Amino acid sequence: MSAITILNSYNSLSKKVADIVEEQLKENRISRFILPTGSTPLGLYKELVNRELDWSSVMTYNLDVYIMNPSHSQSYQTYMKENLFDKTNIYPSNCQFPDRNVQSYEVRLKGIPADLCILGIGTNGHIAFNEPGSLFDSRTRVVHLDEQTIQDNSRFFGSVDDTPKQAITMGLGTIMDSKRIILMANGKNKFEILNKAMNDEVTTMVPASILQEHNNLEVYYCDEK
Ligand code: GLP
């Protein structure tokens, strides 16, 4: 079982996680972060940009990407540029995304574990794009997205047909190697799955449930949506 800290607004959720990132950055300028995309971390990135922190020695690793043109307006590469990278002094060459050379992404992460990994959760319990059934020791790989995920993410693409069906994601094993993990969730539609993941059995059918076994996990939730 892992405790869920409930915050009273989306603003507080974003600020709380931004405080953690800021503390990490101030403690070690050469921090390594694993970063998420999606609607949940938008407030976090906005908050971080406003704080004008020094990102010049930071390395970032994104959790996942769709298999699509990286310059597409809805790609995760574009999302990160628009919401964080282009608004900080981070070096573009220090911003890493998984690609088809999955081994090399693993090697880049393996030797030195990330100081901080920030995660969202999908309505089916996925983290990154580790869909139900993903193995707990899985590593970076190409995956087919779940029907539920395609449906959920179609809001960014206008239709299910136009939504990517494949992605490259860090594995659950890759994520679990991080020194510290923060899981953030917003919205009533996320509470049931979040509660199940944190308080029910650890099962591959709820990929986020493996986080219960991490020794440095914090979970923050608000129900503003
Ligand atoms: C997406 C991403 C996840 C993200 C999740 C929730 O599909 N691959 O990394 O955590 O779904 O997204 P949102 O915050 O938009 O609900």
Coordinates of N, CA and C and ligand atoms in Angstrom, one line a residue:
M1 N 0.9 -1.2 0.0 CA 0.0 0.0 0.0 C 0.9 1.2 0.0
S2 N 0.5 2.2 -0.8 CA 1.2 3.5 -0.8 C 0.2 4.6 -0.5
A3 N 0.7 5.6 0.3 CA -0.2 6.7 0.6 C -0.4 7.6 -0.5
I4 N -1.7 8.2 -0.7 CA -2.0 9.2 -1.7 C -2.2 10.5 -1.0
T5 N -1.4 11.5 -1.3 CA -1.6 12.8 -0.7 C -2.5 13.6 -1.6
I6 N -3.6 14.1 -1.0 CA -4.7 14.8 -1.8 C -4.5 16.3 -1.6
L7 N -4.3 17.0 -2.7 CA -4.2 18.4 -2.7 C -5.5 19.1 -3.1
N8 N -5.6 20.3 -2.7 CA -7.0 20.9 -2.8 C -7.2 21.6 -4.2
S9 N -6.2 21.7 -5.0 CA -6.4 22.3 -6.3 C -5.3 21.8 -7.3
Y10 N -5.6 22.0 -8.6 CA -4.6 21.7 -9.6 C -3.4 22.6 -9.5
N11 N -3.6 23.8 -9.0 CA -2.5 24.7 -8.8 C -1.6 24.2 -7.7
S12 N -2.2 23.7 -6.6 CA -1.4 23.2 -5.5 C -0.6 22.0 -6.0
L13 N -1.3 21.1 -6.8 CA -0.6 19.9 -7.3 C 0.6 20.3 -8.1
S14 N 0.4 21.3 -9.0 CA 1.5 21.7 -9.9 C 2.6 22.3 -9.1
K15 N 2.3 23.1 -8.1 CA 3.3 23.8 -7.3 C 4.0 22.8 -6.4
K16 N 3.3 21.8 -5.8 CA 4.0 20.8 -5.0 C 5.1 20.1 -5.8
V17 N 4.7 19.6 -7.0 CA 5.7 18.9 -7.7 C 6.8 19.8 -8.2
A18 N 6.4 21.0 -8.6 CA 7.5 22.0 -9.0 C 8.5 22.3 -7.8
D19 N 8.0 22.3 -6.6 CA 8.9 22.5 -5.4 C 9.9 21.3 -5.4
I20 N 9.4 20.1 -5.6 CA 10.3 18.9 -5.6 C 11.4 19.0 -6.6
V21 N 10.9 19.4 -7.8 CA 11.9 19.6 -8.9 C 12.9 20.7 -8.6
E22 N 12.4 21.8 -8.1 CA 13.3 22.9 -7.7 C 14.3 22.5 -6.7
E23 N 13.8 21.8 -5.6 CA 14.8 21.3 -4.6 C 15.8 20.4 -5.1
Q24 N 15.4 19.5 -6.0 CA 16.4 18.6 -6.6 C 17.4 19.3 -7.4
L25 N 16.9 20.3 -8.2 CA 17.8 21.1 -9.1 C 18.8 21.9 -8.2
K26 N 18.4 22.4 -7.1 CA 19.2 23.2 -6.3 C 20.2 22.4 -5.5
E27 N 19.8 21.2 -5.2 CA 20.7 20.2 -4.5 C 21.8 19.7 -5.4
N28 N 21.4 19.5 -6.7 CA 22.4 19.0 -7.7 C 22.1 19.6 -9.0
R29 N 23.0 20.5 -9.5 CA 22.8 21.2 -10.8 C 22.8 20.1 -11.9
I30 N 23.5 19.0 -11.7 CA 23.7 18.0 -12.8 C 22.6 16.9 -12.6
S31 N 21.4 17.3 -12.3 CA 20.4 16.3 -12.1 C 19.9 15.6 -13.4
R32 N 19.4 14.4 -13.2 CA 18.8 13.7 -14.3 C 17.4 13.4 -14.0
F33 N 16.5 13.9 -14.9 CA 15.1 13.8 -14.7 C 14.4 12.9 -15.8
I34 N 13.5 12.1 -15.4 CA 12.6 11.4 -16.3 C 11.3 12.2 -16.3
L35 N 10.8 12.6 -17.5 CA 9.7 13.5 -17.6 C 8.5 12.9 -18.4
P36 N 7.3 13.3 -17.9 CA 6.1 12.9 -18.6 C 5.5 13.9 -19.5
T37 N 4.5 13.5 -20.3 CA 3.7 14.4 -21.1 C 2.2 14.2 -20.7
G38 N 1.3 14.7 -21.5 CA -0.1 14.6 -21.2 C -0.6 15.9 -20.6
S39 N -1.9 15.9 -20.3 CA -2.5 17.1 -19.7 C -2.1 17.4 -18.3
T40 N -1.9 16.4 -17.5 CA -1.6 16.5 -16.1 C -0.4 17.4 -15.8
P41 N 0.8 17.2 -16.4 CA 2.0 18.0 -16.1 C 2.0 19.4 -16.7
L42 N 1.0 19.8 -17.4 CA 1.1 21.1 -18.1 C 1.3 22.3 -17.0
G43 N 0.5 22.2 -15.9 CA 0.6 23.2 -14.8 C 2.0 23.2 -14.2
L44 N 2.6 22.0 -14.0 CA 3.9 21.8 -13.5 C 4.9 22.5 -14.4
Y45 N 4.8 22.3 -15.7 CA 5.8 22.9 -16.6 C 5.7 24.4 -16.6
K46 N 4.4 24.9 -16.5 CA 4.2 26.3 -16.5 C 4.8 26.9 -15.2
E47 N 4.6 26.3 -14.1 CA 5.2 26.7 -12.9 C 6.7 26.7 -12.9
L48 N 7.3 25.7 -13.5 CA 8.8 25.6 -13.5 C 9.4 26.7 -14.4
V49 N 8.7 27.0 -15.5 CA 9.2 28.0 -16.4 C 9.2 29.3 -15.7
N50 N 8.1 29.6 -15.0 CA 8.0 30.9 -14.2 C 9.1 31.1 -13.2
R51 N 9.6 29.9 -12.7 CA 10.6 30.0 -11.6 C 12.0 30.3 -12.1
E52 N 12.2 30.3 -13.4 CA 13.5 30.7 -14.0 C 14.6 30.0 -13.4
L53 N 14.6 28.7 -13.3 CA 15.7 27.9 -12.7 C 16.8 27.7 -13.7
D54 N 17.9 27.2 -13.2 CA 19.1 27.0 -14.0 C 19.1 25.5 -14.5
W55 N 18.8 25.3 -15.8 CA 18.7 24.0 -16.3 C 19.9 23.6 -17.2
S56 N 21.0 24.5 -17.1 CA 22.1 24.3 -18.0 C 22.9 23.0 -17.9
S57 N 22.8 22.4 -16.7 CA 23.5 21.1 -16.6 C 22.6 19.9 -16.4
V58 N 21.3 20.1 -16.7 CA 20.3 19.0 -16.5 C 20.2 18.1 -17.7
M59 N 20.0 16.9 -17.4 CA 19.7 15.9 -18.5 C 18.3 15.4 -18.3
T60 N 17.5 15.4 -19.4 CA 16.1 14.9 -19.3 C 16.0 13.7 -20.2
Y61 N 15.1 12.8 -19.8 CA 14.8 11.6 -20.5 C 13.2 11.5 -20.5
N62 N 12.6 11.6 -21.7 CA 11.2 11.4 -21.7 C 10.8 10.0 -21.6
L63 N 9.6 9.8 -21.0 CA 9.1 8.5 -20.8 C 8.7 7.7 -22.0
D64 N 8.2 8.5 -23.0 CA 7.6 7.8 -24.1 C 7.4 8.7 -25.3
V65 N 7.3 8.2 -26.5 CA 6.9 9.0 -27.7 C 5.9 8.1 -28.5
Y66 N 5.1 8.8 -29.3 CA 4.3 8.1 -30.3 C 5.2 7.8 -31.4
I67 N 4.9 6.7 -32.2 CA 5.6 6.5 -33.4 C 4.9 7.4 -34.5
M68 N 5.5 8.5 -34.7 CA 5.0 9.5 -35.7 C 6.1 10.5 -36.0
N69 N 5.8 11.5 -36.9 CA 6.8 12.5 -37.2 C 7.1 13.3 -35.9
P70 N 8.3 13.4 -35.5 CA 8.6 14.2 -34.2 C 8.2 15.7 -34.4
S71 N 8.2 16.2 -35.6 CA 7.8 17.6 -35.7 C 6.3 17.9 -35.8
H72 N 5.5 16.8 -35.8 CA 4.0 16.9 -35.7 C 3.6 17.8 -34.5
S73 N 2.6 18.5 -34.6 CA 2.2 19.4 -33.5 C 1.8 18.7 -32.3
Q74 N 1.4 17.4 -32.4 CA 1.0 16.6 -31.2 C 2.0 15.6 -30.8
S75 N 3.2 15.7 -31.4 CA 4.2 14.7 -30.9 C 4.7 15.1 -29.5
Y76 N 5.2 14.2 -28.8 CA 5.7 14.5 -27.4 C 7.0 15.4 -27.5
Q77 N 7.7 15.2 -28.6 CA 8.9 16.1 -28.8 C 8.5 17.6 -28.9
T78 N 7.4 17.8 -29.7 CA 6.9 19.2 -29.8 C 6.3 19.7 -28.5
Y79 N 5.6 18.8 -27.8 CA 5.0 19.2 -26.5 C 6.1 19.6 -25.5
M80 N 7.2 18.9 -25.5 CA 8.2 19.2 -24.5 C 8.9 20.5 -24.9
K81 N 9.1 20.7 -26.2 CA 9.8 22.0 -26.6 C 8.9 23.2 -26.3
E82 N 7.6 23.0 -26.6 CA 6.7 24.2 -26.4 C 6.4 24.5 -24.9
N83 N 6.4 23.4 -24.1 CA 6.0 23.6 -22.7 C 7.1 23.8 -21.7
L84 N 8.3 23.3 -22.1 CA 9.4 23.4 -21.1 C 10.8 23.8 -21.8
F85 N 11.2 23.0 -22.8 CA 12.6 23.1 -23.2 C 12.9 24.5 -23.8
D86 N 12.0 25.0 -24.7 CA 12.3 26.3 -25.4 C 12.1 27.4 -24.4
K87 N 11.6 27.2 -23.2 CA 11.4 28.3 -22.3 C 12.4 28.2 -21.1
T88 N 13.4 27.4 -21.2 CA 14.4 27.3 -20.2 C 15.8 27.4 -20.8
N89 N 16.9 27.3 -20.0 CA 18.2 27.4 -20.7 C 18.8 26.0 -20.8
I90 N 17.9 25.0 -20.9 CA 18.4 23.6 -21.1 C 19.0 23.4 -22.5
Y91 N 20.1 22.6 -22.6 CA 20.6 22.4 -23.9 C 19.8 21.3 -24.7
P92 N 19.4 21.6 -25.9 CA 18.6 20.6 -26.6 C 19.3 19.3 -26.7
S93 N 20.6 19.2 -26.7 CA 21.2 17.9 -26.8 C 21.2 17.1 -25.5
N94 N 20.8 17.8 -24.4 CA 20.6 17.1 -23.2 C 19.2 16.6 -23.0
C95 N 18.3 16.8 -24.0 CA 16.9 16.4 -23.9 C 16.7 15.1 -24.7
Q96 N 16.6 14.0 -24.0 CA 16.6 12.7 -24.8 C 15.2 12.1 -24.8
F97 N 14.9 11.5 -26.0 CA 13.6 10.8 -26.2 C 13.9 9.4 -26.6
P98 N 13.1 8.5 -26.3 CA 13.3 7.1 -26.8 C 13.1 7.1 -28.3
D99 N 13.9 6.3 -29.0 CA 13.7 6.1 -30.4 C 13.9 4.6 -30.7
R100 N 13.9 4.3 -32.0 CA 13.9 2.9 -32.3 C 15.1 2.2 -31.9
N101 N 16.2 2.9 -31.6 CA 17.4 2.3 -31.0 C 17.2 2.2 -29.5
V102 N 16.3 1.2 -29.2 CA 15.9 1.1 -27.8 C 17.0 0.8 -26.8
Q103 N 18.0 0.0 -27.3 CA 19.1 -0.5 -26.5 C 19.9 0.8 -26.0
S104 N 20.1 1.7 -27.0 CA 20.9 2.8 -26.7 C 20.3 3.7 -25.6
Y105 N 18.9 3.8 -25.7 CA 18.2 4.6 -24.6 C 18.4 4.0 -23.3
E106 N 18.3 2.6 -23.2 CA 18.5 1.9 -22.0 C 19.9 2.2 -21.4
V107 N 20.9 2.1 -22.4 CA 22.3 2.3 -21.9 C 22.5 3.7 -21.3
R108 N 21.9 4.7 -22.0 CA 22.0 6.1 -21.5 C 21.4 6.2 -20.1
L109 N 20.4 5.4 -19.7 CA 19.8 5.5 -18.4 C 20.4 4.5 -17.4
K110 N 20.9 3.5 -17.9 CA 21.2 2.3 -17.0 C 22.3 2.6 -16.0
G111 N 23.5 3.1 -16.5 CA 24.6 3.3 -15.7 C 24.4 4.2 -14.5
I112 N 23.7 5.4 -14.8 CA 23.4 6.3 -13.7 C 21.9 6.5 -13.6
P113 N 21.2 6.0 -12.6 CA 19.8 6.1 -12.5 C 19.3 7.5 -12.4
A114 N 18.1 7.8 -12.9 CA 17.6 9.2 -12.8 C 17.4 9.5 -11.3
D115 N 17.7 10.8 -11.0 CA 17.5 11.3 -9.7 C 16.0 11.4 -9.3
L116 N 15.2 11.8 -10.4 CA 13.8 12.0 -10.1 C 13.0 11.6 -11.4
C117 N 12.0 10.8 -11.2 CA 11.1 10.4 -12.3 C 9.7 10.9 -12.0
I118 N 9.1 11.6 -12.9 CA 7.8 12.2 -12.6 C 6.8 11.4 -13.6
L119 N 5.7 10.9 -13.1 CA 4.8 10.1 -13.9 C 3.4 10.7 -13.8
G120 N 2.6 10.4 -14.8 CA 1.1 10.5 -14.8 C 0.6 9.1 -14.8
I121 N -0.7 9.0 -14.8 CA -1.3 7.6 -14.9 C -2.5 7.7 -15.9
G122 N -2.6 6.7 -16.7 CA -3.7 6.6 -17.7 C -4.9 6.0 -17.0
T123 N -6.1 6.1 -17.6 CA -7.3 5.7 -17.0 C -7.4 4.1 -16.9
N124 N -6.5 3.4 -17.6 CA -6.5 2.0 -17.5 C -5.3 1.6 -16.6
G125 N -4.7 2.5 -15.9 CA -3.6 2.2 -15.0 C -2.2 2.2 -15.6
H126 N -2.1 2.6 -16.9 CA -0.8 2.6 -17.5 C 0.1 3.7 -16.9
I127 N 1.4 3.5 -17.0 CA 2.4 4.5 -16.7 C 3.3 4.5 -17.9
A128 N 3.7 5.7 -18.4 CA 4.3 5.9 -19.7 C 3.4 5.2 -20.6
F129 N 3.8 4.4 -21.5 CA 2.9 3.6 -22.4 C 3.0 2.1 -22.0
N130 N 3.2 1.8 -20.8 CA 3.2 0.4 -20.3 C 1.7 0.1 -20.0
E131 N 1.1 -0.6 -21.0 CA -0.3 -0.9 -20.9 C -0.5 -2.2 -20.1
P132 N -1.8 -2.4 -19.6 CA -2.0 -3.6 -18.8 C -1.5 -4.8 -19.5
G133 N -0.8 -5.7 -18.7 CA -0.2 -6.9 -19.2 C 1.3 -6.7 -19.4
S134 N 1.8 -5.4 -19.3 CA 3.3 -5.2 -19.4 C 4.0 -5.9 -18.3
L135 N 5.1 -6.4 -18.6 CA 5.9 -7.1 -17.6 C 6.6 -6.2 -16.6
F136 N 6.7 -6.5 -15.4 CA 7.3 -5.6 -14.4 C 8.8 -5.4 -14.7
D137 N 9.4 -6.3 -15.4 CA 10.9 -6.1 -15.7 C 11.1 -5.6 -17.1
S138 N 10.0 -5.1 -17.7 CA 10.1 -4.7 -19.1 C 11.0 -3.4 -19.2
R139 N 11.7 -3.3 -20.4 CA 12.6 -2.2 -20.7 C 12.0 -1.4 -21.9
T140 N 12.8 -0.5 -22.3 CA 12.4 0.4 -23.4 C 12.1 -0.5 -24.7
R141 N 10.9 -0.2 -25.3 CA 10.5 -1.1 -26.4 C 9.4 -0.4 -27.2
V142 N 9.1 -1.0 -28.4 CA 8.0 -0.5 -29.2 C 6.7 -1.2 -28.7
V143 N 5.6 -0.5 -28.5 CA 4.4 -1.1 -28.0 C 3.2 -0.7 -28.9
H144 N 2.2 -1.5 -28.8 CA 0.9 -1.2 -29.4 C 0.0 -0.6 -28.3
L145 N -0.7 0.5 -28.6 CA -1.5 1.1 -27.6 C -2.8 0.4 -27.4
D146 N -3.3 0.4 -26.1 CA -4.5 -0.1 -25.7 C -5.7 0.7 -26.4
E147 N -6.8 0.0 -26.6 CA -8.0 0.7 -27.2 C -8.4 1.9 -26.3
Q148 N -8.3 1.6 -25.0 CA -8.7 2.7 -24.1 C -7.8 3.9 -24.2
T149 N -6.5 3.7 -24.3 CA -5.5 4.7 -24.4 C -5.7 5.5 -25.7
I150 N -6.0 4.8 -26.8 CA -6.2 5.4 -28.1 C -7.5 6.3 -28.0
Q151 N -8.5 5.8 -27.4 CA -9.7 6.5 -27.2 C -9.4 7.8 -26.3
D152 N -8.8 7.6 -25.2 CA -8.5 8.8 -24.3 C -7.6 9.8 -25.0
N153 N -6.6 9.4 -25.8 CA -5.7 10.4 -26.4 C -6.2 10.9 -27.7
S154 N -7.4 10.4 -28.2 CA -7.9 10.9 -29.5 C -8.4 12.4 -29.3
R155 N -8.5 12.8 -28.0 CA -8.9 14.2 -27.8 C -7.8 15.2 -28.3
F156 N -6.6 14.7 -28.4 CA -5.5 15.6 -28.9 C -5.4 15.5 -30.5
F157 N -6.1 14.5 -31.1 CA -5.9 14.3 -32.5 C -7.1 14.5 -33.3
G158 N -8.3 14.8 -32.6 CA -9.5 15.1 -33.4 C -10.3 13.8 -33.6
S159 N -9.7 12.7 -33.9 CA -10.4 11.4 -34.1 C -9.6 10.2 -33.7
V160 N -10.2 9.1 -33.5 CA -9.5 7.9 -33.2 C -8.7 7.4 -34.4
D161 N -9.2 7.6 -35.6 CA -8.5 7.2 -36.8 C -7.1 8.0 -36.9
D162 N -7.1 9.2 -36.5 CA -5.9 10.0 -36.6 C -4.9 9.9 -35.4
T163 N -5.3 9.1 -34.4 CA -4.5 8.9 -33.2 C -3.5 7.8 -33.4
P164 N -2.2 8.1 -33.1 CA -1.2 7.0 -33.3 C -1.6 5.7 -32.5
K165 N -1.2 4.6 -33.1 CA -1.6 3.3 -32.5 C -0.3 2.6 -31.9
Q166 N 0.8 3.2 -32.1 CA 2.1 2.6 -31.6 C 2.9 3.6 -31.0
A167 N 3.8 3.2 -30.0 CA 4.6 4.1 -29.3 C 5.9 3.4 -29.0
I168 N 6.9 4.2 -28.5 CA 8.1 3.7 -27.9 C 8.1 4.2 -26.5
T169 N 8.2 3.2 -25.5 CA 8.1 3.6 -24.1 C 9.2 3.0 -23.3
M170 N 9.6 3.7 -22.2 CA 10.4 3.1 -21.2 C 9.7 2.0 -20.6
G171 N 10.3 1.0 -20.1 CA 9.6 -0.2 -19.5 C 9.4 0.1 -18.0
L172 N 8.6 -0.8 -17.4 CA 8.4 -0.7 -16.0 C 9.7 -0.9 -15.2
G173 N 10.5 -1.8 -15.7 CA 11.8 -2.0 -15.0 C 12.7 -0.7 -15.1
T174 N 12.6 -0.1 -16.3 CA 13.4 1.2 -16.5 C 13.0 2.2 -15.5
I175 N 11.7 2.4 -15.4 CA 11.1 3.4 -14.5 C 11.5 3.1 -13.0
M176 N 11.4 1.8 -12.7 CA 11.6 1.4 -11.3 C 13.1 1.6 -10.9
D177 N 14.0 1.7 -11.8 CA 15.4 2.0 -11.5 C 15.6 3.4 -11.0
S178 N 14.7 4.3 -11.1 CA 14.8 5.7 -10.7 C 15.0 5.8 -9.2
K179 N 15.8 6.8 -8.8 CA 16.1 6.9 -7.3 C 14.8 7.4 -6.6
R180 N 14.0 8.2 -7.2 CA 12.8 8.8 -6.5 C 11.8 8.9 -7.6
I181 N 10.5 8.5 -7.2 CA 9.4 8.6 -8.2 C 8.3 9.4 -7.6
I182 N 7.8 10.3 -8.5 CA 6.6 11.1 -8.1 C 5.5 10.8 -9.1
L183 N 4.3 10.3 -8.6 CA 3.2 10.1 -9.5 C 2.2 11.2 -9.2
M184 N 1.8 11.8 -10.3 CA 0.7 12.9 -10.1 C -0.5 12.6 -11.0
A185 N -1.7 12.8 -10.4 CA -2.9 12.6 -11.1 C -3.9 13.7 -10.8
N186 N -4.7 14.0 -11.8 CA -5.7 15.0 -11.6 C -7.1 14.6 -12.2
G187 N -8.1 14.7 -11.4 CA -9.5 14.4 -12.0 C -10.1 13.3 -11.4
K188 N -11.5 13.4 -11.2 CA -12.3 12.3 -10.6 C -12.1 11.0 -11.3
N189 N -12.0 11.1 -12.7 CA -11.9 9.9 -13.5 C -10.6 9.1 -13.2
K190 N -9.7 9.7 -12.5 CA -8.4 9.0 -12.2 C -8.4 8.4 -10.8
F191 N -9.4 8.8 -9.9 CA -9.2 8.4 -8.5 C -9.3 6.9 -8.3
E192 N -10.3 6.3 -9.0 CA -10.6 4.9 -8.8 C -9.3 4.0 -9.2
I193 N -8.8 4.4 -10.4 CA -7.6 3.6 -10.8 C -6.4 3.9 -10.0
L194 N -6.3 5.1 -9.5 CA -5.1 5.5 -8.7 C -5.2 4.7 -7.4
N195 N -6.4 4.7 -6.8 CA -6.6 4.0 -5.5 C -6.3 2.5 -5.6
K196 N -6.8 2.0 -6.7 CA -6.6 0.5 -7.0 C -5.1 0.3 -7.1
A197 N -4.4 1.1 -7.9 CA -3.0 0.9 -8.2 C -2.2 1.0 -6.9
M198 N -2.6 1.9 -6.0 CA -1.8 2.1 -4.7 C -2.2 1.2 -3.6
N199 N -3.5 0.7 -3.6 CA -3.9 0.0 -2.4 C -4.4 -1.4 -2.6
D200 N -4.5 -1.8 -3.9 CA -4.9 -3.2 -4.2 C -3.7 -4.0 -4.5
E201 N -3.9 -5.2 -5.0 CA -2.8 -6.1 -5.3 C -1.9 -5.6 -6.4
V202 N -0.6 -5.9 -6.3 CA 0.3 -5.6 -7.3 C 0.1 -6.6 -8.5
T203 N -0.4 -6.1 -9.6 CA -0.7 -7.0 -10.7 C -0.3 -6.3 -12.0
T204 N 0.1 -7.1 -13.0 CA 0.5 -6.6 -14.3 C -0.7 -6.0 -15.0
M205 N -1.9 -6.4 -14.6 CA -3.1 -5.8 -15.2 C -3.3 -4.3 -14.8
V206 N -2.7 -3.9 -13.7 CA -2.7 -2.5 -13.4 C -1.2 -2.1 -13.3
P207 N -0.6 -1.7 -14.4 CA 0.9 -1.5 -14.4 C 1.4 -0.5 -13.3
A208 N 0.6 0.5 -13.0 CA 1.1 1.5 -11.9 C 1.2 0.8 -10.6
S209 N 0.6 -0.4 -10.4 CA 0.6 -1.0 -9.1 C 2.0 -1.4 -8.7
I210 N 2.9 -1.6 -9.7 CA 4.3 -2.0 -9.3 C 5.0 -0.9 -8.5
L211 N 4.5 0.3 -8.6 CA 5.1 1.4 -7.9 C 5.1 1.2 -6.4
Q212 N 4.1 0.5 -5.9 CA 4.0 0.2 -4.5 C 5.3 -0.4 -4.0
E213 N 6.1 -1.1 -4.9 CA 7.3 -1.8 -4.5 C 8.5 -0.9 -4.6
H214 N 8.3 0.4 -4.9 CA 9.5 1.3 -5.0 C 9.7 1.9 -3.6
N215 N 10.9 2.0 -3.2 CA 11.1 2.5 -1.8 C 11.2 4.0 -1.6
N216 N 11.0 4.8 -2.7 CA 11.0 6.2 -2.6 C 10.0 6.8 -3.6
L217 N 8.7 6.5 -3.3 CA 7.6 6.9 -4.1 C 6.7 7.9 -3.3
E218 N 6.3 9.0 -4.0 CA 5.2 9.9 -3.5 C 4.1 10.0 -4.5
V219 N 2.9 10.1 -4.0 CA 1.7 10.1 -4.9 C 0.9 11.3 -4.6
Y220 N 0.7 12.2 -5.6 CA -0.1 13.4 -5.3 C -1.3 13.4 -6.3
Y221 N -2.5 13.8 -5.7 CA -3.7 13.8 -6.4 C -4.6 15.0 -6.1
C222 N -5.3 15.5 -7.1 CA -6.3 16.5 -6.9 C -7.5 16.2 -7.8
D223 N -8.7 16.7 -7.4 CA -9.8 16.3 -8.3 C -10.5 17.5 -8.9
E224 N -9.6 18.4 -9.4 CA -10.1 19.6 -10.0 C -10.9 19.5 -11.2
K225 N -10.6 18.5 -12.1 CA -11.3 18.4 -13.4 C -12.7 17.9 -13.2
Ligands
GLP1 C1 -0.6 9.3 -21.8 C2 1.0 9.2 -21.5 C3 1.2 9.0 -20.1 C4 0.4 9.9 -19.3 C5 -1.1 9.5 -19.4 C6 -2.1 10.4 -18.7 O1 -1.0 8.4 -22.7 N1 1.7 8.3 -22.3 O2 2.6 9.2 -19.8 O3 0.7 9.9 -17.9 O4 -1.4 9.2 -20.7 O5 -2.3 11.5 -19.5 P1 -3.2 12.8 -19.0 O6 -2.3 13.5 -18.0 O7 -3.4 13.6 -20.2 O8 -4.4 12.2 -18.4

